[in-house]
């Protein structure tokens, strides 16, 4: 049974071809040699398995939905800020190890509360 399922997955991932169309001009069909087709149920499941250990060394709360990740921490002082920054570094280390980069230019910080110190944070020196 397991071997049969493995063969089905391998068959599904093999012989996938794609081409690009820009302004009506089309490229030649090319074989896709890596990745999983988007918009597929299996693709979502495989992605979740792939990123499952993202928060292994993270102290702060991590929320994941599809390919979005949110890091949540309560920051009352510089020690809390340093801990949140360390968690960001841990996430970047994971990202580099597994070659799944975060888009730092799309990341932002949300400060809440009246007495918030508005600390700054960095990812990849940004």
PDB file of N, CA and C in Angstrom, residues 11 38 57-58 70 98 111 118:
ATOM      1  N   UNK A  11       4.569   9.684  -9.879  1.00  0.00           N
ATOM      2  CA  UNK A  11       3.950   9.865 -11.189  1.00  0.00           C
ATOM      3  C   UNK A  11       3.354  11.261 -11.305  1.00  0.00           C
ATOM      4  N   UNK A  38       1.625  24.489  -7.798  1.00  0.00           N
ATOM      5  CA  UNK A  38       0.806  25.341  -6.938  1.00  0.00           C
ATOM      6  C   UNK A  38      -0.661  25.037  -7.181  1.00  0.00           C
ATOM      7  N   UNK A  57      13.070  26.697  17.654  1.00  0.00           N
ATOM      8  CA  UNK A  57      13.924  27.401  18.617  1.00  0.00           C
ATOM      9  C   UNK A  57      13.419  28.799  18.929  1.00  0.00           C
ATOM     10  N   UNK A  58      12.157  29.051  18.652  1.00  0.00           N
ATOM     11  CA  UNK A  58      11.568  30.382  18.827  1.00  0.00           C
ATOM     12  C   UNK A  58      10.830  30.445  20.156  1.00  0.00           C
ATOM     13  N   UNK A  70       3.797  35.099  11.018  1.00  0.00           N
ATOM     14  CA  UNK A  70       3.763  36.238  11.928  1.00  0.00           C
ATOM     15  C   UNK A  70       4.434  35.840  13.230  1.00  0.00           C
ATOM     16  N   UNK A  98      17.312  26.192   5.119  1.00  0.00           N
ATOM     17  CA  UNK A  98      16.376  25.466   4.262  1.00  0.00           C
ATOM     18  C   UNK A  98      16.129  26.157   2.917  1.00  0.00           C
ATOM     19  N   UNK A 111       3.298  48.014  16.307  1.00  0.00           N
ATOM     20  CA  UNK A 111       3.446  48.373  17.715  1.00  0.00           C
ATOM     21  C   UNK A 111       2.064  48.658  18.282  1.00  0.00           C
ATOM     22  N   UNK A 118       8.386  51.685  20.760  1.00  0.00           N
ATOM     23  CA  UNK A 118       8.638  51.685  19.321  1.00  0.00           C
ATOM     24  C   UNK A 118      10.064  51.249  18.987  1.00  0.00           C
TER      25      UNK A 118
END
